[in-house]
Structure formats: C-alpha cells, structure tokens
C-alpha cells in the first residue's frame, strides 16, 4: 500500500542518519569500551562466556565437538564474538545506568534492544510479519473479488489495472518479508540489508508507476509502456548500482524520498479532484501515513527493551494496509460498474 512506500523512504533517511552519527553516546562510554575490549580478549562478560569467542576465562581454546559450540539457531543468526561482547556489555551498562536513574542511550547508532531467541528487534519482526499477513489477505481478497464476484469478459476481468495490482501485491509481500528478516539481525549482515533495501526500492518504483497510470487513467498499452519503461530502467539501474558498485546510503535516500514524495503528491491531488466514491479511503491513507511518520521523527528508546518508535510505526501500517486494499477493491468494483454501463 501507499504507506509502505513512505515507510521505506523515511526508513532510508533514518538509517542514513544513523550511519552519519555512528559514534553514539553508548559506544563512546569508557566503561562500555573497556568491557568490550576485555570480552574480546577473554571471551567473557562477567560470568557469561561465549564458546565462539574461543577465549574462555582461562585463555585456552574451546575448539571441540559440535555440541559444545554455538546452538544452530544462533549460528543461523550469525552472532559472532564481537556482537555478543557488545550486546552483553551494553546490557550491563544499561542496568548500571538505570540504577543511577539515567535514560537509555544508543550504542553504535542503535537503541539497546533485548534479543528474543536470537532476534535483535522482536517487536519489529513480529509487526513486519503481521504486515506481510495483511498484504497477503488484501491481495487474496482482491483476487477472489475479481475472479469470483465480479463479472468476467471472456474469462478476463473488466478492471484495467488488475495485473498491475497483482504485481504490486507480490512486491509488497516480498518487501515485508525481507523487512522481517532484516530486523531480526540489523547488524553486520550485508546480504539481508541489501535484500531489504532492494525490495523496498523495487516496491517504491513500481508504486510510482501505478500512481501515474491510475491517477491519469492510462489504459492504452503502448502509452503504459512508454511511461513505465524509463522508470523501470532507472529503478533497475539503481538497484544494480547499490548491490554491485556502491551501496551509497545517501544517494539511495534521495532516490527513495523523491519517488515517495512524488507518489504522495500524485495521490493527494487525484483524491482532491476525483469523484471516486471511495476517495475518503485514499485520503485516510495519505493523512494517516503522514501522521504515522511523526513516530519516525519522534525517536524514543525501546520500552522494556522491545518496543520503540519504529516498531509502533510498523503497527500503524497494519490498519492502513487494510484500508488501502479496501480502496483498491472498491476501485475495481467502481471501474467494472462503469464499464458495464457503457457496454449496455
């Protein structure tokens, strides 16, 4: 849905700023740095020792049978010695800060989240999964509406934008899937980061194409190709540039924000001039998505180490996704009804 596109655009801004200010108050803390350095030498934080550090408290190597090594589910998560040292030193420092009445601080550009079964941001992962489920529900109900509830013409739907919305639904589900994977481990895993960013860019770019085609009511196939081809070429080139040549966060931010703002303006203007019976749903998504962005601006530490502003933002996209797919289905009914009237 439309709010997905703004989510990725503003999330790109957020991540870019995170990397610009990578040195945070937490990792600049001398006590934290000393803890991490000590852990990397000994493999232990307090009484907790990590086999994959290969340096227990007595300094001997822990290479041994597989059952003495890291559990499989953690090996899949790829938590290494440095990550575990940083994580447990962070927890200890936050406990000390809390005892002194101090607020949480960021470490390496990120708030201090608590892992759950090796998942770094469990709330964001769960909400991303719910968004994925909502996208699947919306796409499936759209498919059922067109093929089993609305009249067909030679086994084809009357609605001219059917294929475009099907592609959009698949791209949305793909993006939320990689969002869940990325939030499960946001640190030091380049593959999931690239897949998340690439999926987001693909969704934003294709969504811009849909916004143009639907708002300007472009139905001629040749015209659609002329409009879509340059945008598809640009998006494809941008994705290849990020993955092969240079993963430039700043340039990716500019591209995502430009395409996201363009879509917002197109849908907002069309909602203001059209007589579509469900335009109020379109306005709801535009305004609701804009207000939800305040959660990205008002960044606050995770409550109890689990739920932060970005996780709450994920939560707001769930009802907005439902409304957006409801609008798409209403649009299919509206266009089909108008076309049937012309046929009669």
CSV table of C-alpha atoms in Angstrom, one decimal:
chain,number,residue,atom,x,y,z
A,1,UNK,CA,0.0,0.0,0.0
A,2,UNK,CA,0.9,3.6,-0.2
A,3,UNK,CA,2.1,3.9,3.3
A,4,UNK,CA,4.6,1.1,2.6
A,5,UNK,CA,6.4,3.3,0.2
A,6,UNK,CA,6.7,6.2,2.6
A,7,UNK,CA,7.8,3.7,5.2
A,8,UNK,CA,10.8,2.7,3.1
A,9,UNK,CA,11.5,6.3,2.0
A,10,UNK,CA,11.6,7.6,5.5
A,11,UNK,CA,13.3,4.5,6.9
A,12,UNK,CA,16.1,5.1,4.3
A,13,UNK,CA,16.5,8.6,5.8
A,14,UNK,CA,16.6,7.2,9.3
A,15,UNK,CA,19.2,4.6,8.5
A,16,UNK,CA,21.3,7.1,6.7
A,17,UNK,CA,21.3,9.5,9.6
A,18,UNK,CA,22.2,6.5,11.9
A,19,UNK,CA,25.3,5.9,9.9
A,20,UNK,CA,26.2,9.5,9.8
A,21,UNK,CA,26.2,9.6,13.5
A,22,UNK,CA,27.6,6.1,14.0
A,23,UNK,CA,29.6,7.1,17.1
A,24,UNK,CA,26.8,7.2,19.7
A,25,UNK,CA,26.9,8.1,23.4
A,26,UNK,CA,26.7,4.5,24.5
A,27,UNK,CA,29.7,3.2,22.5
A,28,UNK,CA,31.7,6.3,23.5
A,29,UNK,CA,31.3,5.4,27.1
A,30,UNK,CA,34.8,4.4,28.5
A,31,UNK,CA,33.2,1.7,30.8
A,32,UNK,CA,31.4,0.1,27.8
A,33,UNK,CA,34.5,0.2,25.6
A,34,UNK,CA,36.7,-1.3,28.3
A,35,UNK,CA,34.1,-4.1,28.8
A,36,UNK,CA,34.1,-4.9,25.1
A,37,UNK,CA,37.9,-4.9,24.8
A,38,UNK,CA,38.1,-7.2,27.8
A,39,UNK,CA,35.5,-9.5,26.5
A,40,UNK,CA,37.2,-9.8,23.1
A,41,UNK,CA,40.4,-10.9,24.9
A,42,UNK,CA,38.8,-13.3,27.4
A,43,UNK,CA,35.6,-14.3,25.7
A,44,UNK,CA,33.6,-13.4,28.8
A,45,UNK,CA,31.4,-10.7,30.2
A,46,UNK,CA,31.1,-11.2,33.9
A,47,UNK,CA,30.2,-14.9,34.4
A,48,UNK,CA,28.9,-15.2,30.8
A,49,UNK,CA,31.4,-16.8,28.4
A,50,UNK,CA,30.9,-17.3,24.7
A,51,UNK,CA,32.3,-20.5,23.0
A,52,UNK,CA,32.6,-18.9,19.6
A,53,UNK,CA,35.0,-16.3,21.0
A,54,UNK,CA,37.4,-19.2,21.5
A,55,UNK,CA,38.9,-17.5,24.6
A,56,UNK,CA,37.3,-18.6,27.8
A,57,UNK,CA,38.4,-17.2,31.2
A,58,UNK,CA,41.5,-19.5,31.4
A,59,UNK,CA,42.7,-18.4,28.0
A,60,UNK,CA,42.5,-22.0,26.5
A,61,UNK,CA,41.0,-22.6,23.1
A,62,UNK,CA,37.5,-24.1,23.2
A,63,UNK,CA,37.6,-25.8,19.8
A,64,UNK,CA,35.8,-29.1,20.3
A,65,UNK,CA,32.8,-31.2,19.4
A,66,UNK,CA,29.9,-29.5,17.6
A,67,UNK,CA,27.6,-29.9,20.7
A,68,UNK,CA,30.0,-27.6,22.7
A,69,UNK,CA,29.7,-24.9,20.1
A,70,UNK,CA,27.0,-22.3,19.4
A,71,UNK,CA,23.4,-23.6,19.0
A,72,UNK,CA,22.3,-24.0,15.5
A,73,UNK,CA,19.6,-21.3,15.7
A,74,UNK,CA,22.2,-18.8,16.9
A,75,UNK,CA,24.7,-19.9,14.2
A,76,UNK,CA,22.0,-19.1,11.7
A,77,UNK,CA,21.7,-15.7,13.2
A,78,UNK,CA,25.5,-15.3,12.8
A,79,UNK,CA,26.1,-13.7,16.1
A,80,UNK,CA,29.9,-13.6,16.4
A,81,UNK,CA,32.2,-12.8,19.3
A,82,UNK,CA,32.2,-9.1,18.8
A,83,UNK,CA,28.4,-8.9,18.5
A,84,UNK,CA,27.9,-10.9,21.7
A,85,UNK,CA,30.5,-8.9,23.6
A,86,UNK,CA,28.9,-5.6,22.5
A,87,UNK,CA,25.4,-6.9,23.3
A,88,UNK,CA,26.1,-8.2,26.9
A,89,UNK,CA,28.3,-5.2,27.7
A,90,UNK,CA,25.5,-3.0,26.6
A,91,UNK,CA,23.0,-4.8,28.8
A,92,UNK,CA,25.3,-4.5,31.8
A,93,UNK,CA,25.9,-0.8,31.2
A,94,UNK,CA,22.2,-0.1,30.8
A,95,UNK,CA,21.5,-1.8,34.1
A,96,UNK,CA,24.1,0.3,35.8
A,97,UNK,CA,22.7,3.5,34.1
A,98,UNK,CA,19.1,2.6,35.1
A,99,UNK,CA,20.2,2.1,38.8
A,100,UNK,CA,21.6,5.6,38.6
A,101,UNK,CA,18.4,7.0,37.2
A,102,UNK,CA,19.8,7.7,33.7
A,103,UNK,CA,17.9,7.3,30.4
A,104,UNK,CA,19.0,4.7,27.9
A,105,UNK,CA,21.5,5.8,25.2
A,106,UNK,CA,22.3,4.4,21.7
A,107,UNK,CA,25.1,2.1,21.0
A,108,UNK,CA,26.6,2.1,17.5
A,109,UNK,CA,23.7,4.1,16.3
A,110,UNK,CA,21.0,1.8,17.7
A,111,UNK,CA,18.9,1.7,20.8
A,112,UNK,CA,19.6,-1.1,23.3
A,113,UNK,CA,17.2,-3.8,22.3
A,114,UNK,CA,16.8,-7.2,24.1
A,115,UNK,CA,17.1,-10.3,22.0
A,116,UNK,CA,14.4,-12.9,22.0
A,117,UNK,CA,15.6,-16.3,20.7
A,118,UNK,CA,18.5,-14.6,18.9
A,119,UNK,CA,16.2,-12.0,17.2
A,120,UNK,CA,17.5,-8.5,17.6
A,121,UNK,CA,14.2,-6.5,17.3
A,122,UNK,CA,11.4,-8.9,18.1
A,123,UNK,CA,8.6,-6.4,18.0
A,124,UNK,CA,9.6,-5.0,14.6
A,125,UNK,CA,10.0,-8.6,13.3
A,126,UNK,CA,6.5,-9.6,14.6
A,127,UNK,CA,4.8,-6.5,13.2
A,128,UNK,CA,6.6,-6.9,9.9
A,129,UNK,CA,5.2,-10.4,9.8
A,130,UNK,CA,1.7,-9.1,10.6
A,131,UNK,CA,2.0,-6.5,7.8
A,132,UNK,CA,3.0,-9.4,5.5
A,133,UNK,CA,-0.1,-11.3,6.5
A,134,UNK,CA,-2.2,-8.2,6.0
A,135,UNK,CA,-0.8,-7.7,2.5
A,136,UNK,CA,-1.5,-11.4,1.7
A,137,UNK,CA,-5.0,-11.0,3.0
A,138,UNK,CA,-5.6,-7.9,0.9
A,139,UNK,CA,-4.1,-9.4,-2.3
A,140,UNK,CA,-6.0,-12.7,-1.9
A,141,UNK,CA,-9.4,-10.9,-1.3
A,142,UNK,CA,-8.7,-8.7,-4.3
A,143,UNK,CA,-8.0,-11.9,-6.4
A,144,UNK,CA,-11.2,-13.5,-5.1
A,145,UNK,CA,-13.3,-10.4,-5.8
A,146,UNK,CA,-12.1,-10.1,-9.4
A,147,UNK,CA,-12.4,-13.8,-10.4
A,148,UNK,CA,-15.4,-15.0,-8.4
A,149,UNK,CA,-17.6,-12.0,-7.5
A,150,UNK,CA,-17.3,-9.5,-10.4
A,151,UNK,CA,-18.5,-10.4,-13.9
A,152,UNK,CA,-15.8,-11.5,-16.4
A,153,UNK,CA,-15.4,-10.9,-20.1
A,154,UNK,CA,-14.1,-13.9,-22.0
A,155,UNK,CA,-12.5,-15.2,-18.7
A,156,UNK,CA,-10.8,-11.9,-18.2
A,157,UNK,CA,-11.7,-9.1,-15.8
A,158,UNK,CA,-13.1,-5.8,-16.8
A,159,UNK,CA,-10.8,-3.9,-14.4
A,160,UNK,CA,-7.9,-2.5,-16.5
A,161,UNK,CA,-5.4,-2.4,-13.6
A,162,UNK,CA,-5.7,-6.0,-12.4
A,163,UNK,CA,-2.2,-7.1,-13.5
A,164,UNK,CA,-0.6,-4.0,-12.0
A,165,UNK,CA,-2.2,-4.6,-8.6
A,166,UNK,CA,-1.2,-8.2,-8.6
A,167,UNK,CA,2.4,-7.3,-9.2
A,168,UNK,CA,2.2,-4.6,-6.5
A,169,UNK,CA,0.8,-7.2,-4.0
A,170,UNK,CA,3.7,-9.6,-4.7
A,171,UNK,CA,6.2,-6.8,-4.4
A,172,UNK,CA,4.6,-5.6,-1.1
A,173,UNK,CA,4.7,-9.1,0.4
A,174,UNK,CA,8.3,-9.5,-0.7
A,175,UNK,CA,9.3,-6.2,0.9
A,176,UNK,CA,7.6,-7.0,4.3
A,177,UNK,CA,9.3,-10.5,4.3
A,178,UNK,CA,12.7,-9.0,3.9
A,179,UNK,CA,11.9,-6.3,6.4
A,180,UNK,CA,11.2,-9.0,9.0
A,181,UNK,CA,14.4,-10.8,8.1
A,182,UNK,CA,16.4,-7.5,8.3
A,183,UNK,CA,15.0,-6.5,11.7
A,184,UNK,CA,15.9,-9.9,13.1
A,185,UNK,CA,19.5,-9.0,12.6
A,186,UNK,CA,20.3,-5.4,11.6
A,187,UNK,CA,24.0,-5.5,12.5
A,188,UNK,CA,26.8,-6.6,10.2
A,189,UNK,CA,24.7,-8.8,7.8
A,190,UNK,CA,25.1,-7.2,4.3
A,191,UNK,CA,23.0,-9.7,2.4
A,192,UNK,CA,19.8,-9.1,4.4
A,193,UNK,CA,20.4,-5.4,4.3
A,194,UNK,CA,20.8,-5.4,0.5
A,195,UNK,CA,17.7,-7.6,0.0
A,196,UNK,CA,15.6,-5.3,2.3
A,197,UNK,CA,16.8,-2.1,0.5
A,198,UNK,CA,16.5,-3.6,-3.0
A,199,UNK,CA,13.0,-4.9,-2.3
A,200,UNK,CA,12.0,-1.5,-0.9
A,201,UNK,CA,13.3,0.3,-4.0
A,202,UNK,CA,11.5,-2.1,-6.3
A,203,UNK,CA,8.3,-1.5,-4.5
A,204,UNK,CA,8.6,2.3,-4.4
A,205,UNK,CA,9.5,2.4,-8.1
A,206,UNK,CA,6.6,0.2,-9.2
A,207,UNK,CA,4.2,2.0,-6.9
A,208,UNK,CA,5.1,5.3,-8.6
A,209,UNK,CA,4.3,3.7,-11.9
A,210,UNK,CA,0.9,2.6,-10.6
A,211,UNK,CA,0.2,6.1,-9.1
A,212,UNK,CA,0.8,7.7,-12.5
A,213,UNK,CA,-1.1,5.1,-14.5
A,214,UNK,CA,-4.2,5.1,-12.3
A,215,UNK,CA,-4.5,8.8,-11.4
A,216,UNK,CA,-4.1,9.8,-15.1
A,217,UNK,CA,-6.4,6.8,-16.1
A,218,UNK,CA,-3.8,5.5,-18.6
A,219,UNK,CA,-5.4,2.5,-20.3
A,220,UNK,CA,-3.6,2.3,-23.7
A,221,UNK,CA,-0.9,-0.4,-23.5
A,222,UNK,CA,1.6,1.5,-25.7
A,223,UNK,CA,1.3,4.6,-23.5
A,224,UNK,CA,1.7,2.5,-20.4
A,225,UNK,CA,4.9,1.0,-21.8
A,226,UNK,CA,6.2,4.5,-22.7
A,227,UNK,CA,5.6,5.7,-19.2
A,228,UNK,CA,6.8,2.6,-17.4
A,229,UNK,CA,9.9,1.8,-19.3
A,230,UNK,CA,12.1,4.8,-18.3
A,231,UNK,CA,11.1,4.3,-14.6
A,232,UNK,CA,11.7,0.6,-14.7
A,233,UNK,CA,15.1,1.2,-16.3
A,234,UNK,CA,16.0,3.8,-13.6
A,235,UNK,CA,14.9,1.6,-10.7
A,236,UNK,CA,16.7,-1.5,-12.1
A,237,UNK,CA,19.9,0.6,-12.7
A,238,UNK,CA,19.7,2.0,-9.2
A,239,UNK,CA,19.3,-1.5,-7.6
A,240,UNK,CA,22.3,-2.8,-9.6
A,241,UNK,CA,24.3,0.3,-8.6
A,242,UNK,CA,23.6,-0.3,-4.9
A,243,UNK,CA,24.4,-4.1,-5.0
A,244,UNK,CA,27.3,-4.2,-7.4
A,245,UNK,CA,29.1,-0.9,-7.5
A,246,UNK,CA,28.5,1.2,-4.3
A,247,UNK,CA,26.0,0.8,-1.5
A,248,UNK,CA,25.5,4.5,-1.1
A,249,UNK,CA,23.0,5.3,1.7
A,250,UNK,CA,22.9,9.0,0.9
A,251,UNK,CA,22.1,8.5,-2.8
A,252,UNK,CA,19.5,5.8,-2.0
A,253,UNK,CA,17.9,8.1,0.5
A,254,UNK,CA,17.5,10.8,-2.2
A,255,UNK,CA,16.0,8.4,-4.7
A,256,UNK,CA,13.5,6.8,-2.3
A,257,UNK,CA,12.4,10.2,-0.9
A,258,UNK,CA,12.0,11.7,-4.4
A,259,UNK,CA,9.8,8.8,-5.6
A,260,UNK,CA,7.9,8.6,-2.3
A,261,UNK,CA,7.1,12.3,-2.3
A,262,UNK,CA,6.1,12.2,-6.0
A,263,UNK,CA,3.6,9.4,-5.2
A,264,UNK,CA,2.2,11.3,-2.2
A,265,UNK,CA,1.6,14.4,-4.3
A,266,UNK,CA,0.0,12.4,-7.2
A,267,UNK,CA,-2.4,10.5,-5.0
A,268,UNK,CA,-3.3,13.6,-2.9
A,269,UNK,CA,-4.0,15.7,-6.0
A,270,UNK,CA,-6.1,12.9,-7.6
A,271,UNK,CA,-8.0,12.4,-4.4
A,272,UNK,CA,-8.9,16.1,-4.4
A,273,UNK,CA,-10.2,16.3,-7.9
A,274,UNK,CA,-11.7,12.9,-8.5
A,275,UNK,CA,-15.4,11.9,-7.8
A,276,UNK,CA,-14.4,8.4,-6.8
A,277,UNK,CA,-16.9,7.1,-4.2
A,278,UNK,CA,-14.1,5.8,-2.0
A,279,UNK,CA,-11.8,8.8,-2.2
A,280,UNK,CA,-12.2,9.2,1.6
A,281,UNK,CA,-10.2,5.9,2.0
A,282,UNK,CA,-7.4,7.4,-0.2
A,283,UNK,CA,-7.4,10.5,2.0
A,284,UNK,CA,-7.3,8.4,5.1
A,285,UNK,CA,-4.2,6.6,3.9
A,286,UNK,CA,-2.5,9.8,2.8
A,287,UNK,CA,-3.2,11.7,6.0
A,288,UNK,CA,-2.7,8.6,8.3
A,289,UNK,CA,0.6,7.7,6.6
A,290,UNK,CA,1.8,11.3,7.1
A,291,UNK,CA,0.8,11.4,10.8
A,292,UNK,CA,2.4,8.0,11.3
A,293,UNK,CA,5.7,9.5,10.1
A,294,UNK,CA,5.8,11.5,13.3
A,295,UNK,CA,6.7,8.3,15.1
A,296,UNK,CA,9.9,8.2,12.9
A,297,UNK,CA,10.7,11.8,13.8
A,298,UNK,CA,10.0,11.4,17.5
A,299,UNK,CA,12.5,8.7,18.2
A,300,UNK,CA,12.5,7.3,21.7
A,301,UNK,CA,14.2,4.3,23.4
A,302,UNK,CA,12.5,0.9,23.4
A,303,UNK,CA,10.1,0.3,26.2
A,304,UNK,CA,11.4,-2.6,28.3
A,305,UNK,CA,14.0,-3.1,25.6
A,306,UNK,CA,11.4,-4.3,23.0
A,307,UNK,CA,9.1,-1.6,21.5
A,308,UNK,CA,10.4,1.7,20.1
A,309,UNK,CA,9.0,4.4,17.9
A,310,UNK,CA,9.9,2.5,14.7
A,311,UNK,CA,8.1,-0.6,16.0
A,312,UNK,CA,5.0,1.5,16.7
A,313,UNK,CA,5.2,2.8,13.2
A,314,UNK,CA,5.1,-0.7,11.9
A,315,UNK,CA,1.9,-1.2,14.0
A,316,UNK,CA,0.2,1.8,12.3
A,317,UNK,CA,0.8,0.4,8.9
A,318,UNK,CA,-1.3,-2.7,9.6
A,319,UNK,CA,-4.7,-0.9,9.7
A,320,UNK,CA,-3.6,1.5,6.9
A,321,UNK,CA,-2.8,-1.6,4.7
A,322,UNK,CA,-6.3,-2.9,5.3
A,323,UNK,CA,-7.8,0.4,4.2
A,324,UNK,CA,-5.5,0.7,1.2
A,325,UNK,CA,-6.5,-2.7,-0.1
A,326,UNK,CA,-10.2,-1.9,0.6
A,327,UNK,CA,-9.8,1.1,-1.7
A,328,UNK,CA,-8.2,-1.0,-4.4
A,329,UNK,CA,-11.1,-3.4,-4.3
A,330,UNK,CA,-13.6,-0.5,-4.3
A,331,UNK,CA,-11.8,0.9,-7.3
A,332,UNK,CA,-12.1,-2.5,-9.1
A,333,UNK,CA,-15.9,-2.5,-8.4
A,334,UNK,CA,-16.2,1.1,-9.4
A,335,UNK,CA,-14.4,0.8,-12.7
A,336,UNK,CA,-16.1,-2.5,-13.6
A,337,UNK,CA,-19.5,-1.0,-12.9
A,338,UNK,CA,-18.8,2.0,-15.2
A,339,UNK,CA,-17.5,-0.2,-18.0
A,340,UNK,CA,-20.6,-2.5,-17.8
A,341,UNK,CA,-22.9,0.6,-18.0
A,342,UNK,CA,-21.1,1.6,-21.2
A,343,UNK,CA,-21.4,-1.9,-22.7
A,344,UNK,CA,-25.2,-1.8,-22.1
